PDB file of C-alpha atoms in Angstrom:
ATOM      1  CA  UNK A 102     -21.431 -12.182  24.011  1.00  0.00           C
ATOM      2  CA  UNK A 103     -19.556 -14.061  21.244  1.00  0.00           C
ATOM      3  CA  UNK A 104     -22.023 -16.469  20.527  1.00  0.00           C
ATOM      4  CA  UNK A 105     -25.017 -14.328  20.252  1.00  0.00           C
ATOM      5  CA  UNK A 106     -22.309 -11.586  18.320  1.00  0.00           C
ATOM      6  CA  UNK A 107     -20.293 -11.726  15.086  1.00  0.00           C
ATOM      7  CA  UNK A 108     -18.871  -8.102  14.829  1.00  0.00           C
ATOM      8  CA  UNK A 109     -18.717  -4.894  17.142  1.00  0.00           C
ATOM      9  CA  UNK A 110     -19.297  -1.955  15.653  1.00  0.00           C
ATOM     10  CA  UNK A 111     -17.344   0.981  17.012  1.00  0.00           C
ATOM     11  CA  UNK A 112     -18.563   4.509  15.431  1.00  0.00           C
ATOM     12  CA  UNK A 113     -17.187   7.690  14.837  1.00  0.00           C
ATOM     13  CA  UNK A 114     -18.973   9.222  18.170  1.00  0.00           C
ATOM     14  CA  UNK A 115     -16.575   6.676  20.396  1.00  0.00           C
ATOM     15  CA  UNK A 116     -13.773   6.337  18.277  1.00  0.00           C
ATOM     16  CA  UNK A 117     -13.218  10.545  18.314  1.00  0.00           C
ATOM     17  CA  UNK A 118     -14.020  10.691  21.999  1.00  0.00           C
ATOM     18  CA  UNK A 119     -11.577   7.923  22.957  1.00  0.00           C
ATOM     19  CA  UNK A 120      -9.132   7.273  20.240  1.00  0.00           C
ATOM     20  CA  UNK A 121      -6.561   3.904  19.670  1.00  0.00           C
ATOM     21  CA  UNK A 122      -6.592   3.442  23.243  1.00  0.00           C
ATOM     22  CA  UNK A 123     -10.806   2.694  23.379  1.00  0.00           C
ATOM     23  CA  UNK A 124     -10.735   1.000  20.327  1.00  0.00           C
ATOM     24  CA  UNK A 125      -8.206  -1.499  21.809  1.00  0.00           C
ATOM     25  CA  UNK A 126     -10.497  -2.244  25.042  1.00  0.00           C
ATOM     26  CA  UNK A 127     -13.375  -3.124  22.898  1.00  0.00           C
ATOM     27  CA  UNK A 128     -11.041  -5.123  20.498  1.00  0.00           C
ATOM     28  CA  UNK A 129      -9.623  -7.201  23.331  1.00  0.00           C
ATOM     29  CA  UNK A 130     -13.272  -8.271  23.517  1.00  0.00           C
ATOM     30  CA  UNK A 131     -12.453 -10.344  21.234  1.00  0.00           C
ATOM     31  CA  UNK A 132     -15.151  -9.832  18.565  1.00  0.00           C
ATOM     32  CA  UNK A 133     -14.012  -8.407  15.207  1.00  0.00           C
ATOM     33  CA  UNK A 134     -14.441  -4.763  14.870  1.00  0.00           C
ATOM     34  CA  UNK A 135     -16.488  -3.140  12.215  1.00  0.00           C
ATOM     35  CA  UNK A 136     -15.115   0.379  12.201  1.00  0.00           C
ATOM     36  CA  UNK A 137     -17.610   3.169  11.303  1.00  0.00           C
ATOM     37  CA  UNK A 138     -15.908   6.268  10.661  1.00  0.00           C
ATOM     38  CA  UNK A 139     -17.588   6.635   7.347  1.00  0.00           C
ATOM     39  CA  UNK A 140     -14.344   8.773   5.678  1.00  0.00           C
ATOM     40  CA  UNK A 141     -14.762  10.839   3.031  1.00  0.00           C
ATOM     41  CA  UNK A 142     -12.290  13.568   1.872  1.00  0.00           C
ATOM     42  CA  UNK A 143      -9.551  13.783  -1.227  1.00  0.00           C
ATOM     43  CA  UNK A 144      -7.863  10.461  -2.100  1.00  0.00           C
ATOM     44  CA  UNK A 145      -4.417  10.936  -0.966  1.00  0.00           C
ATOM     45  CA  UNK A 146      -6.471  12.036   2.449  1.00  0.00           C
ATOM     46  CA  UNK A 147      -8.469   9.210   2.834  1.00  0.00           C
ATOM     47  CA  UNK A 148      -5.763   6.409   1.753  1.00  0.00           C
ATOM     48  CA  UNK A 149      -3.497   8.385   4.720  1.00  0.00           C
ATOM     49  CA  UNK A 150      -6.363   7.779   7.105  1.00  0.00           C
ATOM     50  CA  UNK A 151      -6.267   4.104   5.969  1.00  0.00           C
ATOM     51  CA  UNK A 152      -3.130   3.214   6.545  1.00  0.00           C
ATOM     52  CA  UNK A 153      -3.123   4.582   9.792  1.00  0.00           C
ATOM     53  CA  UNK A 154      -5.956   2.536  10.897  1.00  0.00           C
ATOM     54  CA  UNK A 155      -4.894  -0.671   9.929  1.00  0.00           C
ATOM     55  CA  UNK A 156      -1.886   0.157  12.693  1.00  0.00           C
ATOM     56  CA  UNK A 157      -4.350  -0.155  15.186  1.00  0.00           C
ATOM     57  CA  UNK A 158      -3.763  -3.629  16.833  1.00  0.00           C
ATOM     58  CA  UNK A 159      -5.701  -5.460  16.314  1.00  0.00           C
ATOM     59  CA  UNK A 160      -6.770  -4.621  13.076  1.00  0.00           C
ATOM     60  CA  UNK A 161     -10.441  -3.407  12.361  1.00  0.00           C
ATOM     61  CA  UNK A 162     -12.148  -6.355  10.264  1.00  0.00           C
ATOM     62  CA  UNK A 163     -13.914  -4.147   8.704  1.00  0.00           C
ATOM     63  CA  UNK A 164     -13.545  -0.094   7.819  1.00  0.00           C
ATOM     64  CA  UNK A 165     -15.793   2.162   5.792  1.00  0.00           C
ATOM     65  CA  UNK A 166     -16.256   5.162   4.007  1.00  0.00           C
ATOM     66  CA  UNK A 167     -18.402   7.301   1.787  1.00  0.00           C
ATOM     67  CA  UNK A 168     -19.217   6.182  -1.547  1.00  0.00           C
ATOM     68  CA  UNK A 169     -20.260   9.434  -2.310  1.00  0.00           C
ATOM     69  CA  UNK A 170     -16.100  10.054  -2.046  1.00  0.00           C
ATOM     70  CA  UNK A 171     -16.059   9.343  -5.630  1.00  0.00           C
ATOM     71  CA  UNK A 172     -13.933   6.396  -7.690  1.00  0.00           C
ATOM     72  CA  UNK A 173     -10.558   7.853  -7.098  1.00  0.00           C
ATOM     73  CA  UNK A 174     -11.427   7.814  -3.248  1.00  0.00           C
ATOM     74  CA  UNK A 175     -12.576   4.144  -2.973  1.00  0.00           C
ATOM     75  CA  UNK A 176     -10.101   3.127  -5.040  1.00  0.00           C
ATOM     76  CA  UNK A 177      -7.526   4.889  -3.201  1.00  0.00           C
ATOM     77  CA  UNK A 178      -8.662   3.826   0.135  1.00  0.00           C
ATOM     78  CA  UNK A 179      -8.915   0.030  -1.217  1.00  0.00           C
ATOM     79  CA  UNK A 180      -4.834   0.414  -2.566  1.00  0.00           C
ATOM     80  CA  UNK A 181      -3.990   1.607   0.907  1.00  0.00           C
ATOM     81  CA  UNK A 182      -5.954  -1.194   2.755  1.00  0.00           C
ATOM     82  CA  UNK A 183      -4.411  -3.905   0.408  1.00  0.00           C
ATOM     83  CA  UNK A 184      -6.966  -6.957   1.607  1.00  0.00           C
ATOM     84  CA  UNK A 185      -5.761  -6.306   5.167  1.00  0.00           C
ATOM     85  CA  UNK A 186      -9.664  -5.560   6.170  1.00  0.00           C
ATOM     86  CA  UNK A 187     -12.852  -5.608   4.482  1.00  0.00           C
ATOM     87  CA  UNK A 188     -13.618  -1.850   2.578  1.00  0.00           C
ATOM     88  CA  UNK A 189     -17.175  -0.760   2.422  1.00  0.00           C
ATOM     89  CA  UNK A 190     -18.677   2.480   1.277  1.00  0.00           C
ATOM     90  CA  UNK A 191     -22.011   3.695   2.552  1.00  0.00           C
ATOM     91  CA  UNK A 192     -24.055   4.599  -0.348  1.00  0.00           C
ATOM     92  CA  UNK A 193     -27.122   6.645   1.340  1.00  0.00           C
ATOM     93  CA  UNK A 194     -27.770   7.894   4.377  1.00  0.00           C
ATOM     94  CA  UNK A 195     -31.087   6.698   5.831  1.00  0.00           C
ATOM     95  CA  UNK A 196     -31.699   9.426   7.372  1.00  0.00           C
ATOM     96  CA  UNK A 197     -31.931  10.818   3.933  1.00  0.00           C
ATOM     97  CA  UNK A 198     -35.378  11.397   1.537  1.00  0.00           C
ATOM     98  CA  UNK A 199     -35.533  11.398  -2.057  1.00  0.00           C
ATOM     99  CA  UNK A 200     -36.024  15.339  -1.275  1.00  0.00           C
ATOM    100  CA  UNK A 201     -33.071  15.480   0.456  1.00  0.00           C
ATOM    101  CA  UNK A 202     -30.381  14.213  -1.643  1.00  0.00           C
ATOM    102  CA  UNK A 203     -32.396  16.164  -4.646  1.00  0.00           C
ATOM    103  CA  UNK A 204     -31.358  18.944  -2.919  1.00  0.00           C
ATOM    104  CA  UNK A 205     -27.761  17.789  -2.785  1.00  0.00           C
ATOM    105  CA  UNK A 206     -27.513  17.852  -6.343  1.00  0.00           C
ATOM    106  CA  UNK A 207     -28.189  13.922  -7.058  1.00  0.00           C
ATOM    107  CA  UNK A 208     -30.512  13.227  -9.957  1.00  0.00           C
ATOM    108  CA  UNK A 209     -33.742  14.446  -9.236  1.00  0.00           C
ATOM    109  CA  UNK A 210     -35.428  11.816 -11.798  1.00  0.00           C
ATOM    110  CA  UNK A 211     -34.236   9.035  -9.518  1.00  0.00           C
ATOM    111  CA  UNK A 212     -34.764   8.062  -5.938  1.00  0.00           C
ATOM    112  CA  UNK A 213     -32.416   7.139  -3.377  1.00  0.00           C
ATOM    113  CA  UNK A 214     -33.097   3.222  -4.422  1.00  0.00           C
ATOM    114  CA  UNK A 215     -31.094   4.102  -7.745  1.00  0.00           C
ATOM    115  CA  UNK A 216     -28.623   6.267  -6.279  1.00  0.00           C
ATOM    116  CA  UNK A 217     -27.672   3.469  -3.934  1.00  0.00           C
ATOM    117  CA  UNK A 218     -27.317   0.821  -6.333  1.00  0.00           C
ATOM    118  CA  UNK A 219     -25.225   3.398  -8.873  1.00  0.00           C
ATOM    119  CA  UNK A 220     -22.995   4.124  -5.651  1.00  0.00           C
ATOM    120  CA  UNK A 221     -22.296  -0.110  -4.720  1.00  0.00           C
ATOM    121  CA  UNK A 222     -21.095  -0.440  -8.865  1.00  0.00           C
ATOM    122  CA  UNK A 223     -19.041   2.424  -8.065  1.00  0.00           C
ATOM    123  CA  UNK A 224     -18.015   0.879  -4.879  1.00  0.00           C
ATOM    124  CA  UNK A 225     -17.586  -2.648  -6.720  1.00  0.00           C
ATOM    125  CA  UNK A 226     -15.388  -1.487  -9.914  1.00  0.00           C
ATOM    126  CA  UNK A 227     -13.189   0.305  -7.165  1.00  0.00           C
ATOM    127  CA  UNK A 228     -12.197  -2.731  -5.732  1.00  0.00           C
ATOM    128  CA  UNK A 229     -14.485  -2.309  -1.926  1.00  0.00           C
ATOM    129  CA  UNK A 230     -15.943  -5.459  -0.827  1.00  0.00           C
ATOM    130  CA  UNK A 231     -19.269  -4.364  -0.341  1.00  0.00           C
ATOM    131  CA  UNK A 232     -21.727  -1.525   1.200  1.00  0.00           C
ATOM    132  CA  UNK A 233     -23.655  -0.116   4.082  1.00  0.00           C
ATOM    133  CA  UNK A 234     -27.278   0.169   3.035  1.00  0.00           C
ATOM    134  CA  UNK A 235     -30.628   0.672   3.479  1.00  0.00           C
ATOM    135  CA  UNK A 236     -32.557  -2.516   3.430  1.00  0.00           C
ATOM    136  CA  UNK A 237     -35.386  -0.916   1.059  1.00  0.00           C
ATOM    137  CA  UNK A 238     -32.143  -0.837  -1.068  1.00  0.00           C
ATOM    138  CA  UNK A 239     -30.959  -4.429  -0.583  1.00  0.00           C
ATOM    139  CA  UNK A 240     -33.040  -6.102  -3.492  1.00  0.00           C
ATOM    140  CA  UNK A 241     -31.429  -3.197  -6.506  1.00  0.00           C
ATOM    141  CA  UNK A 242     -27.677  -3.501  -4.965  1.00  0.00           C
ATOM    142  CA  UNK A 243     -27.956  -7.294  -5.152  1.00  0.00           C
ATOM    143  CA  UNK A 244     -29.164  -7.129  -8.137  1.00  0.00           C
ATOM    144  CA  UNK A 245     -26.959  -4.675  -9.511  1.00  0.00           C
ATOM    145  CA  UNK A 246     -23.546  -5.724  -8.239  1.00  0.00           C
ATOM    146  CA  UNK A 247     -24.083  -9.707  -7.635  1.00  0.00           C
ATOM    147  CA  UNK A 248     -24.626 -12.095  -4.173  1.00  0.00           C
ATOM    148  CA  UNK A 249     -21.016 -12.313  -3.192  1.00  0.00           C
ATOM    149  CA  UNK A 250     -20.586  -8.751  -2.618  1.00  0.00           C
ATOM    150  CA  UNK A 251     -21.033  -7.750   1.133  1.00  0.00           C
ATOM    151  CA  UNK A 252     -24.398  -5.841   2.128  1.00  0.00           C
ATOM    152  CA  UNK A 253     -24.135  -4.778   5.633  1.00  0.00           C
ATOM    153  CA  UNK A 254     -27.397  -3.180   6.592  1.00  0.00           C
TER     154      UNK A 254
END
């Protein structure tokens, strides 16, 4: 597998159903572990969350949450991660329409292109490393935040 593989991804479904312990038998894989648990809550809640996953052994490469969390969150989250993994936020669902976050309250006079590239600055001035996206949103968070942050889509 780890030629053909250069992260696992271990999601919220698997991670809830079988805690530290199942994260550790797909760690011991050997593959670094993106870790897709996609927090989002108060700052002081999320940067607790943090710091108890990066006592997981061994340490997810990568962790995200929801950019939608706000500033304070993201840059809370970042403070408690301090470089030990990779922070991204996920900017908008794809299982979301332009209808559908219009309903959430977003701006209805721009689609879910704009609202993902807003949320990866937000992400970016924060201190993250990069963003889950859409890739119909690649092209505007490139262009918005620069190549050298991370785009995982």
């Amino acid at each position: 597998m780890a030629p053909n593989v250069g992260h696992m991804k271990s999601g919220m479904e698997f991670f809830y159903a079988h805690g530290a312990r199942g994260y550790e038998a797909v760690a011991a894989q050997g593959l670094p572990i993106l870790l897709d648990l996609k927090l989002h809550d108060i700052p002081n809640t999320v940067a607790s969350a943090m710091k108890a996953l990066m006592q997981l052994e061994p340490r997810p490469a990568i962790v995200n949450l929801h950019g939608a969390g706000g500033s304070d969150m993201m840059r809370a989250a970042a403070e408690a991660i301090a470089g030990r993994a990779k922070l991204i936020a996920v900017t908008i669902l794809t299982s979301l329409s332009n209808a559908d976050i219009w309903a959430a309250g977003f701006d209805a006079a721009r689609d879910t292109s704009a609202h993902a590239a807003n949320l990866a600055k937000l992400a970016q001035a924060a201190g993250l490393d990069g963003v889950v996206c859409s890739p119909h949103d690649l092209q505007g968070i490139r262009a918005a935040t620069g190549p050298a942050f991370l785009t995982v889509v």
